[in-house]
Amino acid sequence: MLFRQAGIFHTNYAADRALFPIAADRWMIGILLAFGFAAPLLVNSLYLSSYLLPWLIWTAGALGLNLILGWAGQFHLGYAAVMGIGAYATVHATRAGIPWEIAIVLGGSTAAIIGIGFAFAALRVKGLYLALSTLALQFVMDWVISHVPAISGGTQATLQAPDIRLLGQPITSDAGLYYVALVWCILVTSFMLNLRRTALGRALIAVREKDFAAAVIGVNSFYFKLVAFSTSSFIGGVTGAILIGTFYHAVTPEQFSVDVSIQALAMVIVGGLGSIIGSYFGAAFILLMPGAMNSLISWAAIRFGFSLSIETLAHLPQALYGALIIGFLLIEPLGLGKIYNNVRDYLLVWPFGYVKK
Amino acid sequence: MAFAAESAGPVLQCQSVERRFGGIVALNGIDMQIERGEIFGLVGPNGCGKTTLTNAITGFYPPQRGRILLNGRDITGLAPHYIATLGVARTFQNLALFNGMSVLDNILLGRHIHMKPGVARTALYWWLARPDETVNRAAVEDVIDFLQLEGVRDELVDGIPIGLKKRVELARALAAEPSFLILDEPMAGMNQEEKEYMARFILDARDERGVTVLLIEHHMDVITGICDRMLALNYGAMIGSGIPADVVADPRVVEAYIGGAHAAR
């Protein structure tokens, strides 16, 4: 395989902390990045705007949730609410005439501020109780957004999002919108990659693993939980704003309801807690699976000549999709990211399996 | 001592420290003074309050009565993470390493109080965090070299043997460059050879890194071998203190440890 090499030998500490010490990994990242930037030329615009674009945005979202769930180990069932806050704040800010670049930062900051205010109360409890109180954030936000006409534009209303403008230039082409999502996804990914090798990331893992041992080495658990909540809320808020700006083009409360929170949670769990590449896999899996299941079942129905009622057809993919998530949790709790790592570790030294990395 | 004292006066003073859990008096009027550069032994039967005293010093169970002074400063009732920044490090009786991280990252976490973790620094690693990370990485390498952990540097802590885990935990504590180090049974479950290694590391840590050590141990050969002074506890009260050879010979200490019949002889 391409991975094979004799060993990793560093001569200075900066190289020891490099993101991708293995040359084959650097090649792979380079090729993926090149493909990412060339995609509008290579992929037809239907696939670009209905598969690649939402995949990148949801990956950024899943990474933000992974920060709080996978790194800091705090449950968050209200992530869609945070995304919704960012989306509504950005839409209102752009409608008020604020440039879009500033508006998304405002949206992210609003989400972070509300997230941190909420975290102050919620972080007094741990584990399942925290999960329940974050669920409360979801329902409170749902209610506030739909019941305050100043935010939602009235009951059952759809608020039209103004076109994205970067430096005054409106961005309306599929390629342009795709690049916005791509750049945001790369920014979030690079932040998460850096989190793996900085004091902040280590402190978050310390808080997740053993809070008493974290305290004894000088880590203030409560402070770092707040940092994790606010950073993840910022990423969520901006992601929500970009999702509206590039994909939905209009905002309604249902786009950020509780099932969207669960969906984001499923992306992180299926992808792998604390795994960056896993968030990419998880987002793809959750976005593609219902559709893929649908086509598979209709194909099988025709191929093997059985007929299913419309209702069964509608519910079967949901059931299979649920079963797959349960299967993952039972068989590989660390998700697709872990499966990828296992394969990679095997190929790294193949065929000399007894050699250590 | 082989090194120059940073400042005069004792490193740690406990003044009639008392800690109760409901009706149980876990610590009853403990007076203890640890001088700079000492290795101070703390012994006693199981449940006598050794670990509670440690937890009182590190802020997990602040004493209800009495005062604790570190380098002359009152630290009674301060939060554990804040006490850590004042130069107190400790290891745990039942290991408290962070699973899922490499040995290297665990020891780097020991440098936490010397680093400046932040969101902006993480986002702009190449410009803001790299110098800090590199300097601390070098400091960690010193500790790895000191404790001879080069071979397991990149292993996950989950998978290494317990003797090494104890050494990694000592490394994490030393990486913080503490002035006062508490070792809670660092040799529990070790064989003779590992014990001798650990005893050597503790002596070296004192001599080369200028750490004052509070050592909790059940192995009396270790206590008499490396400790300068010691304190024996029983049922939360002090039953003997002074030079190890004298304390260990004290009939009350022998009685507490192995029963009255032997003490009578």
Coordinates of C-alpha atoms in Angstrom, one line a residue:
Chain A
M1 CA 0.0 0.0 0.0
L2 CA 0.9 3.6 -0.3
F3 CA 1.2 3.9 3.4
R4 CA 4.2 1.7 3.8
Q5 CA 7.3 3.3 5.3
A6 CA 10.2 2.3 7.5
G7 CA 9.3 4.5 10.5
I8 CA 8.7 8.1 11.6
F9 CA 11.9 9.9 12.7
H10 CA 11.7 13.5 13.9
T11 CA 14.6 15.8 14.4
N12 CA 12.8 18.6 16.2
Y13 CA 9.8 19.1 18.4
A14 CA 7.8 21.2 15.9
A15 CA 7.9 18.2 13.5
D16 CA 6.9 15.9 16.3
R17 CA 3.7 17.9 16.7
A18 CA 3.0 18.0 12.9
L19 CA -0.6 17.2 11.9
F20 CA 0.3 14.6 9.4
P21 CA 3.7 13.0 10.1
I22 CA 3.2 10.3 7.5
A23 CA 3.9 11.3 3.9
A24 CA 1.1 9.1 2.5
D25 CA -1.4 11.0 4.7
R26 CA -0.1 14.4 3.4
W27 CA -0.5 13.1 -0.2
M28 CA -4.1 12.0 0.5
I29 CA -5.1 15.3 2.1
G30 CA -3.5 17.2 -0.8
I31 CA -5.4 15.1 -3.3
L32 CA -8.7 15.5 -1.4
L33 CA -8.2 19.2 -1.1
A34 CA -7.5 19.5 -4.8
F35 CA -10.6 17.5 -5.6
G36 CA -12.6 19.6 -3.2
F37 CA -11.5 22.8 -5.0
A38 CA -11.9 21.3 -8.4
A39 CA -15.3 19.7 -7.7
P40 CA -17.4 22.4 -9.5
L41 CA -15.6 21.5 -12.7
L42 CA -15.7 17.8 -12.2
V43 CA -19.1 17.1 -10.7
N44 CA -22.4 18.1 -12.2
S45 CA -24.3 20.9 -10.5
L46 CA -27.1 18.7 -9.2
Y47 CA -24.7 16.5 -7.3
L48 CA -22.7 19.5 -6.2
S49 CA -25.6 21.4 -4.7
S50 CA -27.7 18.5 -3.4
Y51 CA -25.0 16.1 -2.1
L52 CA -21.5 17.7 -1.7
L53 CA -22.8 21.1 -0.3
P54 CA -25.0 19.8 2.5
W55 CA -22.4 17.1 3.3
L56 CA -19.7 19.8 3.9
I57 CA -22.0 22.0 5.9
W58 CA -23.2 19.1 8.1
T59 CA -19.7 17.9 8.5
A60 CA -18.8 21.3 9.9
G61 CA -21.9 21.1 12.2
A62 CA -21.0 17.6 13.3
L63 CA -17.5 18.7 14.1
G64 CA -18.8 21.5 16.3
L65 CA -21.0 19.0 18.2
N66 CA -18.1 16.6 18.4
L67 CA -16.1 19.3 20.2
I68 CA -18.6 19.3 23.1
L69 CA -19.5 15.6 22.9
G70 CA -16.4 13.8 21.8
W71 CA -13.7 16.1 23.3
A72 CA -15.3 17.6 26.4
G73 CA -17.6 14.6 27.0
Q74 CA -20.7 16.7 27.7
F75 CA -24.0 15.6 26.2
H76 CA -25.8 18.1 24.0
L77 CA -29.2 17.3 22.7
G78 CA -30.0 20.9 21.7
Y79 CA -27.4 21.4 19.0
A80 CA -30.0 22.2 16.3
A81 CA -31.4 25.0 18.6
V82 CA -27.9 26.5 18.7
M83 CA -27.7 26.3 14.9
G84 CA -31.1 27.9 14.7
I85 CA -30.1 30.8 16.9
G86 CA -27.1 31.5 14.6
A87 CA -29.3 31.2 11.5
Y88 CA -32.0 33.5 12.7
A89 CA -29.6 36.1 14.1
T90 CA -27.7 36.1 10.7
V91 CA -30.8 36.4 8.6
H92 CA -32.1 39.3 10.7
A93 CA -28.7 41.0 10.7
T94 CA -28.4 40.8 6.9
R95 CA -32.0 41.9 6.5
A96 CA -31.1 44.9 8.6
G97 CA -28.3 45.7 6.1
I98 CA -25.3 44.4 7.9
P99 CA -22.7 42.9 5.5
W100 CA -23.0 39.1 5.4
E101 CA -19.4 38.5 6.6
I102 CA -20.1 40.4 9.8
A103 CA -23.6 39.0 10.1
I104 CA -22.4 35.4 10.3
V105 CA -19.9 36.3 13.0
L106 CA -22.7 38.1 14.8
G107 CA -24.9 35.0 14.4
G108 CA -22.1 32.7 15.7
S109 CA -21.5 35.1 18.6
T110 CA -25.2 35.3 19.5
A111 CA -25.3 31.5 19.5
A112 CA -22.2 31.4 21.7
I113 CA -23.5 33.9 24.2
I114 CA -26.9 32.2 24.5
G115 CA -25.1 28.8 24.7
I116 CA -22.8 30.0 27.4
G117 CA -25.6 31.6 29.4
F118 CA -27.5 28.4 29.2
A119 CA -24.3 26.4 30.0
F120 CA -23.9 28.3 33.3
A121 CA -27.1 26.8 34.5
A122 CA -26.9 23.4 32.8
L123 CA -23.4 22.5 33.7
R124 CA -24.3 22.3 37.4
V125 CA -25.5 18.8 36.5
K126 CA -23.7 16.0 34.8
G127 CA -24.4 13.0 32.5
L128 CA -28.0 12.2 31.7
Y129 CA -29.3 15.2 33.7
L130 CA -27.2 17.5 31.5
A131 CA -28.5 15.7 28.4
L132 CA -32.1 16.5 29.6
S133 CA -31.3 20.1 30.4
T134 CA -29.8 20.6 26.9
L135 CA -33.0 19.1 25.5
A136 CA -34.8 21.8 27.4
L137 CA -32.7 24.4 25.5
Q138 CA -34.0 22.8 22.3
F139 CA -37.6 23.1 23.3
V140 CA -37.3 26.6 24.8
M141 CA -35.6 27.9 21.6
D142 CA -38.2 26.2 19.4
W143 CA -41.0 27.8 21.4
V144 CA -39.4 31.3 21.5
I145 CA -38.6 31.3 17.8
S146 CA -42.1 30.2 16.8
H147 CA -43.9 32.4 19.3
V148 CA -42.1 35.6 18.9
P149 CA -43.2 37.2 15.6
A150 CA -40.2 39.5 15.7
I151 CA -37.9 36.5 15.3
S152 CA -39.9 34.1 13.1
G153 CA -41.9 36.6 11.2
G154 CA -45.1 35.2 12.5
T155 CA -46.6 31.8 13.2
Q156 CA -45.9 29.2 10.5
A157 CA -43.9 31.9 8.7
T158 CA -41.0 31.3 6.4
L159 CA -38.4 34.0 6.5
Q160 CA -36.6 34.6 3.2
A161 CA -32.8 34.8 3.6
P162 CA -31.1 37.6 1.5
D163 CA -28.5 36.4 -1.0
I164 CA -25.0 35.9 0.4
R165 CA -22.8 38.9 -0.4
L166 CA -19.0 38.7 0.0
L167 CA -17.3 42.0 -0.2
G168 CA -20.5 43.4 -1.8
Q169 CA -20.5 40.7 -4.6
P170 CA -23.7 38.6 -4.5
I171 CA -23.0 34.9 -4.6
T172 CA -25.7 33.0 -6.4
S173 CA -24.0 30.4 -8.6
D174 CA -23.9 26.8 -7.3
A175 CA -20.1 26.9 -7.5
G176 CA -19.9 30.0 -5.4
L177 CA -22.2 28.7 -2.7
Y178 CA -20.3 25.4 -2.7
Y179 CA -17.0 27.3 -2.1
V180 CA -18.5 29.1 0.9
A181 CA -19.4 25.8 2.4
L182 CA -16.1 24.3 1.5
V183 CA -14.0 27.1 3.1
W184 CA -16.1 27.0 6.3
C185 CA -15.7 23.2 6.5
I186 CA -11.9 23.5 6.0
L187 CA -11.7 26.2 8.7
V188 CA -13.6 24.1 11.2
T189 CA -11.6 21.0 10.3
S190 CA -8.3 22.7 10.8
F191 CA -9.4 24.1 14.1
M192 CA -10.4 20.6 15.2
L193 CA -7.1 19.1 13.9
N194 CA -5.2 21.7 15.9
L195 CA -7.3 20.9 19.0
R196 CA -5.6 17.5 19.0
R197 CA -2.2 19.0 19.6
T198 CA -2.8 22.0 21.8
A199 CA -3.2 22.6 25.5
L200 CA -6.9 23.4 25.0
G201 CA -7.7 20.0 23.4
R202 CA -5.7 18.1 26.0
A203 CA -7.5 20.0 28.8
L204 CA -10.9 19.1 27.3
I205 CA -10.0 15.5 27.2
A206 CA -8.8 15.6 30.8
V207 CA -12.1 17.0 31.8
R208 CA -13.9 14.3 29.9
E209 CA -11.8 11.4 31.3
K210 CA -11.4 12.2 35.0
D211 CA -12.4 15.6 36.4
F212 CA -10.6 15.0 39.7
A213 CA -7.4 14.2 38.0
A214 CA -7.9 17.2 35.8
A215 CA -8.2 19.4 38.9
V216 CA -5.1 18.1 40.4
I217 CA -3.0 19.1 37.4
G218 CA -4.6 22.6 37.5
V219 CA -7.4 22.2 35.0
N220 CA -10.5 24.2 36.0
S221 CA -13.2 21.8 34.8
F222 CA -16.0 24.3 34.8
Y223 CA -14.1 26.9 32.9
F224 CA -13.1 24.5 30.2
K225 CA -16.7 23.1 29.9
L226 CA -17.8 26.7 29.3
V227 CA -15.1 27.2 26.7
A228 CA -16.2 24.0 25.0
F229 CA -19.9 25.0 25.1
S230 CA -19.3 28.4 23.7
T231 CA -16.9 27.4 21.0
S232 CA -19.1 24.6 19.9
S233 CA -22.1 26.9 19.9
F234 CA -20.2 29.4 17.8
I235 CA -19.3 26.8 15.2
G236 CA -23.0 25.6 15.3
G237 CA -24.3 29.1 14.9
V238 CA -22.2 29.9 11.9
T239 CA -22.9 26.5 10.4
G240 CA -26.6 27.1 10.8
A241 CA -26.3 30.5 9.1
I242 CA -24.3 29.0 6.2
L243 CA -26.8 26.1 5.9
I244 CA -29.6 28.7 5.5
G245 CA -27.5 31.0 3.2
T246 CA -26.3 28.4 0.8
F247 CA -28.7 25.5 1.0
Y248 CA -32.2 26.4 2.2
H249 CA -32.3 30.1 1.2
A250 CA -35.1 30.6 3.7
V251 CA -35.5 29.9 7.4
T252 CA -38.3 28.2 9.3
P253 CA -38.3 26.8 12.9
E254 CA -38.8 23.2 11.6
Q255 CA -35.4 23.3 10.0
F256 CA -33.9 23.3 13.5
S257 CA -36.3 21.2 15.4
V258 CA -35.5 18.4 17.9
D259 CA -35.2 15.7 15.2
V260 CA -32.5 17.7 13.6
S261 CA -30.6 17.7 16.9
I262 CA -31.0 13.9 17.1
Q263 CA -29.8 13.7 13.5
A264 CA -26.7 15.7 14.4
L265 CA -26.1 13.5 17.4
A266 CA -26.4 10.4 15.2
M267 CA -23.8 11.8 12.8
V268 CA -21.3 12.2 15.7
I269 CA -22.0 8.8 17.2
V270 CA -22.0 6.9 13.9
G271 CA -19.0 8.8 12.8
G272 CA -17.1 8.3 16.0
L273 CA -16.8 10.4 19.2
G274 CA -13.6 12.4 19.1
S275 CA -12.8 11.5 15.5
I276 CA -12.4 14.2 12.8
I277 CA -12.5 12.0 9.8
G278 CA -15.4 10.2 11.5
S279 CA -17.5 13.3 11.4
Y280 CA -17.1 13.4 7.6
F281 CA -18.2 9.7 7.4
G282 CA -21.0 10.2 9.9
A283 CA -22.5 13.2 8.1
A284 CA -22.3 11.4 4.8
F285 CA -23.8 8.2 6.3
I286 CA -26.8 10.0 7.9
L287 CA -27.5 12.3 4.9
L288 CA -27.2 9.5 2.3
M289 CA -28.6 6.5 4.1
P290 CA -32.3 7.2 4.0
G291 CA -32.2 8.0 0.2
A292 CA -29.9 5.0 -0.5
M293 CA -32.2 2.7 1.5
N294 CA -35.2 4.0 -0.5
S295 CA -33.6 3.3 -3.8
L296 CA -32.3 -0.1 -2.6
I297 CA -35.7 -1.2 -1.5
S298 CA -37.5 -0.1 -4.6
W299 CA -34.8 -1.8 -6.7
A300 CA -35.2 -5.0 -4.7
A301 CA -39.0 -4.8 -5.0
I302 CA -38.7 -4.7 -8.7
R303 CA -35.9 -7.2 -9.0
F304 CA -37.5 -9.9 -6.8
G305 CA -41.0 -9.0 -7.8
F306 CA -42.6 -8.4 -4.4
S307 CA -44.9 -5.4 -3.9
L308 CA -44.9 -3.3 -0.8
S309 CA -47.6 -0.9 0.2
I310 CA -46.7 2.8 0.1
E311 CA -46.8 3.0 3.8
T312 CA -44.3 0.2 4.3
L313 CA -42.1 1.7 1.7
A314 CA -42.1 5.0 3.6
H315 CA -41.3 3.5 7.0
L316 CA -38.9 0.7 6.1
P317 CA -35.9 3.0 5.4
Q318 CA -36.4 4.6 8.8
A319 CA -36.5 1.3 10.5
L320 CA -33.4 0.1 8.8
Y321 CA -31.6 3.3 9.5
G322 CA -32.4 3.0 13.2
A323 CA -31.2 -0.6 13.2
L324 CA -27.9 0.5 11.6
I325 CA -27.3 3.0 14.3
I326 CA -28.0 0.5 17.0
G327 CA -25.7 -2.0 15.2
F328 CA -22.9 0.6 15.2
L329 CA -23.3 1.3 18.9
L330 CA -23.2 -2.5 19.6
I331 CA -20.4 -3.5 17.3
E332 CA -18.2 -0.5 16.9
P333 CA -19.0 2.1 19.5
L334 CA -16.2 4.4 18.3
G335 CA -17.9 4.5 14.9
L336 CA -16.8 4.7 11.3
G337 CA -13.7 6.8 12.3
K338 CA -12.5 3.8 14.3
I339 CA -13.1 1.4 11.5
Y340 CA -11.2 3.7 9.2
N341 CA -8.3 3.8 11.7
N342 CA -8.2 0.1 12.1
V343 CA -7.9 -0.4 8.4
R344 CA -5.3 2.3 8.2
D345 CA -3.3 0.9 11.0
Y346 CA -3.4 -2.5 9.4
L347 CA -2.3 -1.3 6.0
L348 CA 0.4 1.0 7.5
V349 CA 2.6 -2.0 8.3
W350 CA 1.1 -4.6 6.0
P351 CA 2.3 -7.4 5.5
F352 CA 4.3 -7.2 8.7
G353 CA 1.4 -7.2 11.1
Y354 CA 3.6 -7.9 14.1
V355 CA 5.5 -4.6 13.7
K356 CA 4.5 -1.7 15.9
K357 CA 3.7 1.6 14.3
Chain B
M1 CA 20.3 19.2 51.0
A2 CA 22.0 19.2 47.6
F3 CA 20.2 22.2 46.2
A4 CA 19.7 25.8 47.2
A5 CA 16.4 26.5 48.9
E6 CA 14.1 28.8 46.9
S7 CA 12.8 30.4 50.1
A8 CA 13.2 29.9 53.7
G9 CA 10.6 28.2 56.0
P10 CA 8.7 25.0 55.8
V11 CA 7.0 23.9 52.5
L12 CA 3.9 22.7 54.2
Q13 CA 2.3 23.3 57.6
C14 CA -0.8 21.6 58.8
Q15 CA -2.2 23.2 62.0
S16 CA -4.7 21.1 64.0
V17 CA -6.4 20.0 60.8
E18 CA -9.8 18.3 61.4
R19 CA -12.0 16.7 58.9
R20 CA -15.3 14.8 59.6
F21 CA -17.6 12.8 57.3
G22 CA -20.9 12.8 59.2
G23 CA -20.1 11.2 62.5
I24 CA -16.7 9.8 61.5
V25 CA -13.7 11.9 62.4
A26 CA -11.3 11.1 59.6
L27 CA -8.7 13.6 60.7
N28 CA -8.4 14.7 64.3
G29 CA -6.1 17.6 65.0
I30 CA -3.2 16.8 62.7
D31 CA -0.1 19.0 63.2
M32 CA 2.5 18.4 60.6
Q33 CA 5.4 20.5 59.3
I34 CA 7.4 19.5 56.2
E35 CA 10.7 21.2 55.7
R36 CA 12.1 22.2 52.3
G37 CA 13.9 19.3 50.5
E38 CA 12.6 16.6 52.8
I39 CA 11.1 13.3 51.9
F40 CA 8.4 13.0 54.5
G41 CA 6.8 9.6 55.1
L42 CA 3.1 9.1 56.1
V43 CA 2.0 5.7 57.3
G44 CA -0.9 4.1 59.0
P45 CA -3.3 1.2 58.6
N46 CA -5.9 1.2 55.9
G47 CA -8.6 3.8 56.6
C48 CA -6.5 5.8 59.1
G49 CA -6.8 9.0 57.2
K50 CA -3.7 9.2 55.0
T51 CA -5.5 9.8 51.8
T52 CA -8.0 12.1 53.5
L53 CA -5.1 14.2 54.7
T54 CA -3.8 14.3 51.1
N55 CA -7.3 15.4 49.9
A56 CA -7.4 18.1 52.6
I57 CA -4.1 19.5 51.4
T58 CA -5.0 19.4 47.7
G59 CA -8.4 21.0 48.3
F60 CA -10.7 18.1 47.5
Y61 CA -12.0 17.7 51.1
P62 CA -11.1 21.0 52.8
P63 CA -10.7 20.6 56.5
Q64 CA -13.6 21.8 58.8
R65 CA -11.1 23.1 61.4
G66 CA -7.5 24.1 61.3
R67 CA -5.3 25.7 58.7
I68 CA -3.0 24.4 55.9
L69 CA -0.1 26.6 54.8
L70 CA 1.9 26.1 51.7
N71 CA 5.2 28.0 51.6
G72 CA 3.7 30.2 54.3
R73 CA 0.5 31.0 52.4
D74 CA -2.8 29.9 53.7
I75 CA -4.4 27.5 51.2
T76 CA -7.2 26.2 53.3
G77 CA -10.4 25.9 51.3
L78 CA -9.0 26.9 48.0
A79 CA -10.2 25.0 44.9
P80 CA -8.1 22.0 43.9
H81 CA -7.1 23.4 40.4
Y82 CA -6.0 26.6 42.0
I83 CA -3.8 24.8 44.6
A84 CA -2.2 22.9 41.7
T85 CA -1.1 26.3 40.2
L86 CA 0.6 27.1 43.5
G87 CA 3.0 24.2 43.1
V88 CA 1.3 21.2 44.6
A89 CA 1.3 18.0 42.5
R90 CA 0.2 14.6 43.4
T91 CA -0.3 11.0 42.2
F92 CA -3.2 8.8 43.0
Q93 CA -3.3 5.5 44.8
N94 CA -5.6 4.0 42.1
L95 CA -3.9 5.6 39.1
A96 CA -5.7 8.6 37.4
L97 CA -4.2 8.7 34.0
F98 CA -6.2 9.9 31.0
N99 CA -7.1 6.9 29.0
G100 CA -7.2 7.2 25.2
M101 CA -4.2 9.6 25.2
S102 CA -0.6 8.7 24.6
V103 CA 2.0 8.7 27.4
L104 CA 3.4 11.9 25.8
D105 CA 0.1 13.7 25.9
N106 CA -0.6 12.6 29.5
I107 CA 2.8 14.1 30.5
L108 CA 2.1 17.2 28.4
L109 CA -1.1 17.7 30.4
G110 CA 1.2 17.9 33.5
R111 CA 2.5 21.1 31.9
H112 CA -1.0 22.6 31.9
I113 CA -0.3 25.3 34.5
H114 CA 2.7 26.5 32.5
M115 CA 0.7 26.7 29.2
K116 CA -1.9 29.1 27.9
P117 CA -4.7 27.1 26.5
G118 CA -7.2 29.1 24.4
V119 CA -9.5 29.1 21.4
A120 CA -7.6 31.7 19.4
R121 CA -4.3 29.9 20.0
T122 CA -5.8 26.6 18.9
A123 CA -7.3 28.2 15.7
L124 CA -4.1 30.0 14.8
Y125 CA -1.8 27.2 16.0
W126 CA 1.0 28.0 13.5
W127 CA 1.4 31.5 14.6
L128 CA 0.2 31.6 18.2
A129 CA 0.6 28.2 19.8
R130 CA 3.6 26.5 18.2
P131 CA 6.3 28.3 20.2
D132 CA 4.6 27.5 23.5
E133 CA 3.9 23.9 22.5
T134 CA 7.5 23.4 21.4
V135 CA 9.0 24.8 24.6
N136 CA 6.7 22.6 26.7
R137 CA 7.3 19.6 24.5
A138 CA 11.0 20.0 25.3
A139 CA 10.4 20.3 29.0
V140 CA 8.4 17.1 28.8
E141 CA 11.2 15.4 27.1
D142 CA 13.4 16.2 30.1
V143 CA 11.0 14.4 32.3
I144 CA 10.7 11.5 30.0
D145 CA 14.5 11.2 30.0
F146 CA 14.6 11.6 33.8
L147 CA 12.1 8.7 34.3
Q148 CA 13.4 6.6 31.4
L149 CA 10.1 6.5 29.6
E150 CA 11.5 6.9 26.0
G151 CA 10.3 3.5 25.0
V152 CA 6.7 4.0 25.7
R153 CA 6.5 7.7 24.7
D154 CA 4.0 7.2 21.9
E155 CA 2.0 4.3 23.4
L156 CA -1.5 4.7 24.6
V157 CA -1.6 4.7 28.4
D158 CA -4.4 2.2 28.5
G159 CA -2.1 -0.6 27.3
I160 CA 1.1 -0.2 29.3
P161 CA 1.9 -2.3 32.5
I162 CA 1.0 -0.9 35.9
G163 CA 4.6 -0.3 37.0
L164 CA 5.0 2.0 34.0
K165 CA 1.6 3.6 34.5
K166 CA 2.8 4.6 38.0
R167 CA 5.9 6.0 36.5
V168 CA 3.9 8.0 33.9
E169 CA 1.8 9.4 36.7
L170 CA 4.9 10.5 38.5
A171 CA 6.2 12.0 35.3
R172 CA 2.9 14.0 34.8
A173 CA 3.3 15.3 38.4
L174 CA 6.9 16.2 37.9
A175 CA 6.3 17.9 34.6
A176 CA 4.4 20.6 36.5
E177 CA 7.6 21.5 38.3
P178 CA 5.9 21.4 41.6
S179 CA 7.6 22.6 44.8
F180 CA 5.6 20.0 46.8
L181 CA 4.8 16.5 45.6
I182 CA 2.4 14.1 47.2
L183 CA 2.9 10.4 46.3
D184 CA 0.0 8.3 47.3
E185 CA 1.3 4.7 47.5
P186 CA 3.5 4.9 44.4
M187 CA 4.8 1.4 45.0
A188 CA 1.5 -0.5 45.6
G189 CA 1.5 -3.7 43.5
M190 CA 5.1 -3.4 42.5
N191 CA 7.8 -6.1 42.7
Q192 CA 11.1 -5.6 44.5
E193 CA 12.9 -4.4 41.4
E194 CA 10.2 -1.9 40.4
K195 CA 10.1 -0.6 44.0
E196 CA 13.9 0.0 44.0
Y197 CA 13.6 1.9 40.7
M198 CA 10.8 4.0 42.1
A199 CA 12.7 4.7 45.3
R200 CA 15.6 5.9 43.2
F201 CA 13.4 8.1 41.1
I202 CA 11.9 9.7 44.2
L203 CA 15.4 10.4 45.7
D204 CA 16.6 11.8 42.3
A205 CA 13.5 14.0 42.0
R206 CA 14.3 15.5 45.4
D207 CA 18.0 15.9 44.7
E208 CA 17.9 17.0 41.0
R209 CA 14.6 18.8 40.7
G210 CA 14.4 20.3 44.2
V211 CA 11.0 18.8 45.0
T212 CA 9.8 18.3 48.6
V213 CA 8.0 15.0 48.9
L214 CA 5.2 13.6 51.0
L215 CA 5.3 9.9 50.6
I216 CA 2.4 7.6 51.6
E217 CA 3.6 4.0 51.7
H218 CA 2.9 0.7 53.4
H219 CA 6.3 -0.7 52.6
M220 CA 8.3 0.0 55.8
D221 CA 11.6 -0.8 54.1
V222 CA 11.0 2.1 51.7
I223 CA 9.9 4.5 54.4
T224 CA 12.9 3.7 56.6
G225 CA 15.2 3.7 53.6
I226 CA 14.4 7.0 51.9
C227 CA 12.4 9.2 54.3
D228 CA 14.0 11.9 56.4
R229 CA 11.1 12.1 58.8
M230 CA 7.7 10.5 59.1
L231 CA 4.3 10.6 60.7
A232 CA 2.1 7.6 61.7
L233 CA -1.6 7.9 61.8
N234 CA -4.3 5.7 63.3
Y235 CA -8.0 6.4 63.4
G236 CA -7.3 9.9 62.2
A237 CA -5.0 10.8 65.0
M238 CA -1.2 11.1 65.2
I239 CA 0.4 8.2 67.0
G240 CA 4.0 8.9 66.3
S241 CA 6.3 11.2 64.4
G242 CA 10.0 11.8 63.9
I243 CA 13.0 9.8 62.5
P244 CA 11.6 6.7 60.7
A245 CA 13.8 4.2 62.6
D246 CA 12.4 5.5 65.9
V247 CA 8.8 5.7 64.8
V248 CA 8.7 2.3 63.3
A249 CA 10.1 0.9 66.6
D250 CA 7.4 2.7 68.6
P251 CA 5.1 0.1 70.3
R252 CA 2.0 2.1 69.5
V253 CA 2.8 2.1 65.8
V254 CA 3.6 -1.6 65.8
E255 CA 0.3 -2.2 67.6
A256 CA -1.6 -0.2 65.1
Y257 CA -0.1 -2.1 62.2
I258 CA 0.2 -5.7 63.4
G259 CA -1.7 -5.9 66.6
G260 CA -1.2 -5.9 70.3
A261 CA 0.3 -9.3 70.9
H262 CA 3.4 -8.3 69.0
A263 CA 3.7 -4.9 70.6
A264 CA 3.7 -6.5 74.1
R265 CA 6.9 -8.4 73.2

